[in-house]
Structure formats: C-alpha cells, structure tokens
Coordinates of C-alpha atoms and ligand atoms in Angstrom, one line a residue:
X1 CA 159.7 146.7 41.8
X2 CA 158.8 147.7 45.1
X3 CA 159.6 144.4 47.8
X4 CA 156.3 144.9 50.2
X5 CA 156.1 143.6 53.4
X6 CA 153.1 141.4 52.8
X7 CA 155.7 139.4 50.6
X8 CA 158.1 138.8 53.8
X9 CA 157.6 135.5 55.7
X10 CA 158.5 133.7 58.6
X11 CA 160.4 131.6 55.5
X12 CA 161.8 134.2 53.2
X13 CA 165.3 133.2 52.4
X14 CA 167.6 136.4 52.1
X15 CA 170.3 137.2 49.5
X16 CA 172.2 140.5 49.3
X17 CA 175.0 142.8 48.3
X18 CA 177.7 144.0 50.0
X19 CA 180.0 147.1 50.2
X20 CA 181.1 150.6 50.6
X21 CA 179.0 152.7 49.6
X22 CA 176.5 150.6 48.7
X23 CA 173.0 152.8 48.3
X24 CA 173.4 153.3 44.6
X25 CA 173.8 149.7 43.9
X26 CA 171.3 148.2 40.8
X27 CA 171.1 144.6 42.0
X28 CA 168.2 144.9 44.1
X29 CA 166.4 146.2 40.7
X30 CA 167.6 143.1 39.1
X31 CA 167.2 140.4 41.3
X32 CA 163.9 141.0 43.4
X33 CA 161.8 141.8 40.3
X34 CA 163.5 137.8 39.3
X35 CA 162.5 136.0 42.6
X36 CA 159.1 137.3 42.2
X37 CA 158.7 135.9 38.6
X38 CA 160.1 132.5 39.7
X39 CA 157.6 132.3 42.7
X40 CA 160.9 132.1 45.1
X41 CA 160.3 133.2 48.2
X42 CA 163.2 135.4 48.7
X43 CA 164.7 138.8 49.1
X44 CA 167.3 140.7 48.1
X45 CA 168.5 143.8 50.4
X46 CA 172.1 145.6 50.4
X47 CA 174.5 145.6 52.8
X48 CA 176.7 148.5 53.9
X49 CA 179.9 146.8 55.2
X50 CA 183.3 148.6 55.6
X51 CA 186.6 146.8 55.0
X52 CA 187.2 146.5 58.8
X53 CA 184.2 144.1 59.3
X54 CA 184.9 142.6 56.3
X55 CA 185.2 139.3 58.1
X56 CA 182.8 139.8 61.0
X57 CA 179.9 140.6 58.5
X58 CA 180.5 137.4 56.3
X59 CA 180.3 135.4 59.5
X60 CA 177.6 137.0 60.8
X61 CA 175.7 136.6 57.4
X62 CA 176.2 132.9 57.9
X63 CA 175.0 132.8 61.1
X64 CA 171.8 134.5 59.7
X65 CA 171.7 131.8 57.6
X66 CA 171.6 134.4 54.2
X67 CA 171.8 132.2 51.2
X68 CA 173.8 134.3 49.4
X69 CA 175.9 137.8 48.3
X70 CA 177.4 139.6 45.7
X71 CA 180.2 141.3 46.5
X72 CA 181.2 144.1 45.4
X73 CA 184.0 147.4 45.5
X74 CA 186.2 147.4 48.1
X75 CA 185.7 143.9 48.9
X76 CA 186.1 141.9 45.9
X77 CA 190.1 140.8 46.5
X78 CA 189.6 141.0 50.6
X79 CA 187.0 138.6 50.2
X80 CA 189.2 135.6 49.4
X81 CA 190.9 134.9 53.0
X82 CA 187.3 134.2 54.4
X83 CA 186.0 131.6 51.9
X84 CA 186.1 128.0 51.9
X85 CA 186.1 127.2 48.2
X86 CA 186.7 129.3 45.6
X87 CA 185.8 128.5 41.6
X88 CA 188.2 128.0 39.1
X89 CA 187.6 131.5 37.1
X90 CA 187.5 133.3 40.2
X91 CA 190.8 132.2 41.7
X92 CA 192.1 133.1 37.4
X93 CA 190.5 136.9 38.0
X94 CA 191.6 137.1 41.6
X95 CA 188.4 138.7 42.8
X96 CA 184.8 137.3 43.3
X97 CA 181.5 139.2 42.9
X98 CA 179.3 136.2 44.3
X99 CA 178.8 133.9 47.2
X100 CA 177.0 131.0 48.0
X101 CA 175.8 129.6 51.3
X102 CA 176.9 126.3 51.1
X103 CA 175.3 124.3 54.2
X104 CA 177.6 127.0 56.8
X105 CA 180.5 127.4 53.9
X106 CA 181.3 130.2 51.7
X107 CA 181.5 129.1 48.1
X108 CA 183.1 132.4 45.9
X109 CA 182.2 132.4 42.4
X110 CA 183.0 135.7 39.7
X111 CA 180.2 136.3 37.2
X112 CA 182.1 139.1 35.5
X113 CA 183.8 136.8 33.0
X114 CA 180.3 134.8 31.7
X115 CA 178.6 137.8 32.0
X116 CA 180.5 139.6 29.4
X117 CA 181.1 136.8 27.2
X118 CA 177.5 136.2 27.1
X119 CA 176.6 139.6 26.3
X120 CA 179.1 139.5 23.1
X121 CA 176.3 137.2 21.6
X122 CA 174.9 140.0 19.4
X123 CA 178.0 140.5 17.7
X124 CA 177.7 137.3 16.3
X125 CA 181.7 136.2 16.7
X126 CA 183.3 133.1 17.1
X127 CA 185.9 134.2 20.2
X128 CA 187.6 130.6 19.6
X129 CA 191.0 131.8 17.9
X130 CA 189.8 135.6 17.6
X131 CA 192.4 138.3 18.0
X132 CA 191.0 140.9 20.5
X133 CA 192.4 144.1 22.0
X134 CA 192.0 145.0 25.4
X135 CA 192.3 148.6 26.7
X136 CA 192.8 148.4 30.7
X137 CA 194.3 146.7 33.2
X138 CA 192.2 147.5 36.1
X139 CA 189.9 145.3 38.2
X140 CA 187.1 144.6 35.5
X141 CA 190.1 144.0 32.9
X142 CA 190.9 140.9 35.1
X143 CA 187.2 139.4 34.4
X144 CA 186.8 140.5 31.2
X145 CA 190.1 138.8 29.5
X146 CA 190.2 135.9 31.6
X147 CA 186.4 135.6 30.2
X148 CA 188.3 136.1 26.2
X149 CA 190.5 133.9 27.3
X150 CA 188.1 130.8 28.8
X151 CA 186.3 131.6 25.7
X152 CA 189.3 130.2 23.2
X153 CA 190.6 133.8 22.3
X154 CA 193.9 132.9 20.6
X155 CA 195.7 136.3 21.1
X156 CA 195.4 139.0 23.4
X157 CA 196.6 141.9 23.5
X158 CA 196.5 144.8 26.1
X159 CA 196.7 148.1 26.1
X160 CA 196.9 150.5 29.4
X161 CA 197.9 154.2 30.4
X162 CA 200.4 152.4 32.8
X163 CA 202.6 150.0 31.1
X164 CA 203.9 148.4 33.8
X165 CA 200.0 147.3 34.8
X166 CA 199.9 145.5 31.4
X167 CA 203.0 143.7 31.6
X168 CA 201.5 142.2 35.0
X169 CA 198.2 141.5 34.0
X170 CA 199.0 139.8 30.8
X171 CA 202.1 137.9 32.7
X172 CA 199.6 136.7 35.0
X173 CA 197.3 135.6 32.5
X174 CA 199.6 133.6 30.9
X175 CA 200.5 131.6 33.4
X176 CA 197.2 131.1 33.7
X177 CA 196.6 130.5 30.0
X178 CA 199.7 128.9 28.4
X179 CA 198.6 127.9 25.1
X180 CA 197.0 131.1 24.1
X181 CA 199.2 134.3 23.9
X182 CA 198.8 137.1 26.2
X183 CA 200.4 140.5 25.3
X184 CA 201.2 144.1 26.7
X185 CA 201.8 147.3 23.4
X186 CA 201.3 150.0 23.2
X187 CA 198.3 152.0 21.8
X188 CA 200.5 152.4 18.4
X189 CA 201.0 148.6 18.4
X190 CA 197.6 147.5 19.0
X191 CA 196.3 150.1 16.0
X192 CA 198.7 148.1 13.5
X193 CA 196.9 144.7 14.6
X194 CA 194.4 142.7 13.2
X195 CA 191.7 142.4 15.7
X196 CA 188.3 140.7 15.5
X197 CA 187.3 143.0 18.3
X198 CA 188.5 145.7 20.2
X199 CA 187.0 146.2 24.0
X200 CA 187.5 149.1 26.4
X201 CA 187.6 148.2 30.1
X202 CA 188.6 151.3 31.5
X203 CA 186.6 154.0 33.1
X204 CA 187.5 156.6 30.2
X205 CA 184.4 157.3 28.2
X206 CA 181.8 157.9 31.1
X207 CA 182.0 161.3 31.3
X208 CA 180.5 161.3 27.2
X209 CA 183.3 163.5 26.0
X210 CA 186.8 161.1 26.1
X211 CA 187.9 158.0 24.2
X212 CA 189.9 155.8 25.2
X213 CA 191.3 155.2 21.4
X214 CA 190.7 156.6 18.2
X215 CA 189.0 153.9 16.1
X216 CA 190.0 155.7 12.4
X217 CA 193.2 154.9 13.1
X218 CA 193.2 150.4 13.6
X219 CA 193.9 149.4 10.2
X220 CA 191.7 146.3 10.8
X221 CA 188.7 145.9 13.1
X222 CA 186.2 143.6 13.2
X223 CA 184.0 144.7 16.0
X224 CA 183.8 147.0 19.2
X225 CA 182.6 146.3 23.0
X226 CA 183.0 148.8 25.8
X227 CA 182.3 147.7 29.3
X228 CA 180.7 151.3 30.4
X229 CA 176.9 151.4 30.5
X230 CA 176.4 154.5 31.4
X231 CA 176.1 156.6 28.9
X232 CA 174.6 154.0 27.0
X233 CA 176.7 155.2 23.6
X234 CA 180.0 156.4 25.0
X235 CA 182.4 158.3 22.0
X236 CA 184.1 155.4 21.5
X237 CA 181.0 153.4 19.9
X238 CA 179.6 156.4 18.6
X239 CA 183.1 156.4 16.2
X240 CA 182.3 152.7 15.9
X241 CA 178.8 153.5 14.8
X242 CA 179.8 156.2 12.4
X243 CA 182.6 153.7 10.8
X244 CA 179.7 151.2 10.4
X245 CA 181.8 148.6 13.4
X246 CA 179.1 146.4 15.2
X247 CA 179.0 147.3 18.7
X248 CA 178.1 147.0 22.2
X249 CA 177.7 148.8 25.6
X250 CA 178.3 147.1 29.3
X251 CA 174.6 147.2 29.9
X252 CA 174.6 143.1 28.4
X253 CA 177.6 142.4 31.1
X254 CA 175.7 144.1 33.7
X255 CA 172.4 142.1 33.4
X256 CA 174.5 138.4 32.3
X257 CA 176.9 138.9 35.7
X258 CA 173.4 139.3 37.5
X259 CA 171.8 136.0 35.6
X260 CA 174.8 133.9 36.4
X261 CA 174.7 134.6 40.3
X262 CA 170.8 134.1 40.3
X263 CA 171.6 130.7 38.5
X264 CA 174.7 130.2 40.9
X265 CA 172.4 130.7 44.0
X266 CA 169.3 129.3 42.7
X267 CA 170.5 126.3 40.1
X268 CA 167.7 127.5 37.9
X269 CA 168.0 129.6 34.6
X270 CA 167.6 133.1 35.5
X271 CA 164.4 135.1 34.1
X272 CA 166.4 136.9 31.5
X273 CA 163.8 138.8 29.7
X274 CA 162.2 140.1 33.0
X275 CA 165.7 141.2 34.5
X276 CA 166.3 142.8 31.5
X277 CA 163.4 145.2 31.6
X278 CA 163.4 145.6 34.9
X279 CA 167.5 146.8 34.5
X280 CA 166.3 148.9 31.5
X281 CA 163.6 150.1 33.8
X282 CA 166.2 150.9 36.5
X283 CA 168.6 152.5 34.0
X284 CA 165.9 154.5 32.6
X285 CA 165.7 156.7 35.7
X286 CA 168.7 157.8 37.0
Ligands
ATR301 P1 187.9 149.1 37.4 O1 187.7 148.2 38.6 O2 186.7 149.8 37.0 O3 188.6 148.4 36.3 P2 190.4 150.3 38.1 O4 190.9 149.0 38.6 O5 190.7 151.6 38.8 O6 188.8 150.3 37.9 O7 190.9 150.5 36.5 C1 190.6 151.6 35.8 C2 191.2 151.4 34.4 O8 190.9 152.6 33.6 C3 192.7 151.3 34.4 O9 193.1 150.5 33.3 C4 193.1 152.7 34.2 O10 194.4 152.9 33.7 P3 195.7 153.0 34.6 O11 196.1 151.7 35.1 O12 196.8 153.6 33.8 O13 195.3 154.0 35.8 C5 192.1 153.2 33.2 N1 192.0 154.7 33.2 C6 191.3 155.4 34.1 N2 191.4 156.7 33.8 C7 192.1 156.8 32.6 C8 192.5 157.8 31.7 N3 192.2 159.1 32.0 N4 193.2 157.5 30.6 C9 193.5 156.2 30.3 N5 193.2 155.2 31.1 C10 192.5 155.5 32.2

C-alpha cells in the first residue's frame, strides 16, 4: 500500500526503520498497510543511518519526537549503549530490533524470539520439555534459542560450521538458562538425537540448491522449521516434505517479529490477517 500524502497530517505520529542499506527493507509493507486498518494516524518510513551516526540519529529521532524504530543490520548490538531500558529477552539475545519512545527515553525490545515461537503454532508442539536442534550460531540464532528456551525447551542442542561459535552461544545461554540444558555437537551428534524439532538458522539454503543437513540421516525427528523465507521451500524442507516431517519457512517469524513491535509501540493487538497479506503481497513480487 501506497502511504499518500493526503493521509499526512499536521498530527501524524512517525515510526520507522533504521540501517545500512536499508531500501530493500519489507517493514514498510507490513506496518503502514496495519496503521491504516487500525485508523492510527501514523507512518512508517525507513531510515538510512550508518554506524558512525549511530548515536546522533537515535537522538535526533527523539528530538523529532518519532514514536518508534526497528532496528535493524549493522545496528542491532551498537544500539544498546544509547538506550535507557532494555527488556529482559533483549538484554538474553544481546541485540534489539525495536524501540520505543518512551516520554524522551529509549525503551529496546527484540521481537525476534516471540516472533518465531509464535510462528511454530502450525506445527502443533508443546516446546515445554521438547528436545530441539539448532543449526547456527549467528545473530538470528541468538533470538531464535533464547525464544526455545523462554518457551520451556528442556534441551538444546547446537550445531555450527564453527565450533568454537557454538560452545559460546550455548555457554552464554546457559547462564542465562540454568535449569534447562544448553549444548554444542557436532552435526554427527545431533543426527543420533532425539529431537521434537530440528530448526535451521543459518543463511545456508537461500541460494535453493544447499542444505544445511541431511534430514535421511536423524534417526528421530519430530518436526522441521528453517528461518529463511526466501525461497519459500528451501532443500532442507523440501527433504522434510518428501520424508512426510511437518514444516515451516521464516515467512511466520517475519510477519510475528512485525506484530509484536506494532503491539510493543501501539499496546494494541496487531492486525494479523491484514499484515499477513499485505507481507504475502510484498513477497509475491520481488
Ligand atoms: P545471521 O544474523 O543471519 O544469523 P550471521 O550472524 O552471519 O548471520 O550467521 C550466519 C550463520 O550461518 C552462522 O551460523 C554461519 O556459520 P559460521 O558461524 O560457521 O560462519 C552459518 N553459515 C553461513 N554460511 C554457511 C555455510 N556455507 N555452511 C555452514 N554454515 C554457514
């Protein structure tokens, strides 16, 4: 949906994206097709910041009196040293994707971790005391197992090309998550576990031909998730498919991350069904 200028007033609030690059962003899609529905008079506009205004653009952007921001690559960890309150699950992921103006204060949320969990609703699983596998140990790893985790997953393990990044994350995590257990293997390890659900973080399957993991060989899996939305059907669920595994893509953590910063702005529910189509709409052309 087109934002036209007939629909900006002297009293449109304005909420945005920020950083660099920033022109292909999809939130825009998303979240001015949701204001309209709601009858909010708001906007939604990105911003191209670089990381050395970092801190002169979110003090400007308060000074503008902008309500508020998601925040996105390279500024989700730089973001921290400028904000006045930071929410639990953000400060466990160690990176924030959304802002709020609170009266002149920076409030930093991170929808990444809700956003995911919610979209695992079509699977139909119970996460509390589930055994999932995790492969990454990247940035959206952090939101995605701290989600798991929040969520009541009993045992995690994690799975990454570099080793060492695994032993860190899932040290972290622990420390974080004491009574549940938190695990680095190997690819040869996880196959020989028992996992209610298996879910790729990393980048690996966007380019349609690689998979992260060969599903034929897990001698027990319940059900598959991969983060990646585009391709909608990466290899890795199309072996899921053809071994008759329920599974997802990342287009249900894209769209939940975007309801849970409307509702985090707004403290209303988010239009779902209409930020859904608009996404698919979105998604649909490029
Ligand atoms: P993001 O923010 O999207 O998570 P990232 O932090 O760069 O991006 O993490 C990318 C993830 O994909 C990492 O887990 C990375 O593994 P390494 O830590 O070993 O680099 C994983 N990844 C990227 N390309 C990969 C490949 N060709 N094979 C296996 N894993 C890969």
């Amino acid at each position: 949906m087109r934002v036209i200028e007939s629909m900006i007033h002297g009293t449109t609030q304005i909420y945005g994206v920020i950083g660099d690059p920033i022109s292909h962003s999809l939130s825009p899609s998303l979240q001015n097709p949701a204001f309209a529905a709601l009858g909010i008079d708001a906007v939604y506009v990105t911003f191209r910041v670089a990381p050395s205004s970092l801190g002169d653009a979110l003090r400007g952007l308060l000074a503008l009196n902008v309500q508020g921001i998601n925040v996105t690559v390279p500024h989700k960890n730089e973001v921290f040293q400028y904000l006045d309150e930071v929410t639990d699950t953000a400060r466990k992921i160690g990176a924030v994707n959304t802002l709020r103006n609170d009266s002149g204060h920076w409030i930093g949320e991170n929808t990444d971790a809700t956003g995911f969990i919610r979209s695992l609703e079509p699977l139909g699983l119970n996460l509390s005391g589930c055994s999932v596998g995790m492969l990454g140990a990247g940035g959206a790893a952090r939101g995605v197992a701290v989600g798991l985790l929040e969520a009541g997953v009993s045992r995690l393990f994690i799975c990454n090309r570099n080793y060492e990044r695994a032993i860190i994350l899932a040290e972290l995590l622990q420390a974080s998550f004491g009574q549940q257990s938190v695990k680095a293997v190997s690819l040869e390890q996880l196959e020989k576990e028992e996992l209610n659900l298996l879910v790729n973080t990393t980048t690996v399957g966007s380019e349609r031909y690689a998979s992260p993991a060969k599903l034929n060989r897990f001698d027990n899996l319940g059900a598959v998730a991969d983060i990646i939305y585009r391709p909608s059907q990466t290899p890795l669920l199309l072996e899921a498919e053809k071994l008759g595994l329920p599974n997802l893509n990342g287009g249900g953590m894209l769209l939940y991350q975007g309801t849970a910063a409307f509702s985090f702005w707004t403290g209303r529910p988010a239009p779902e069904i209409i930020m859904c189509k608009a996404l698919d709409e979105h998604l649909s052309k490029i």
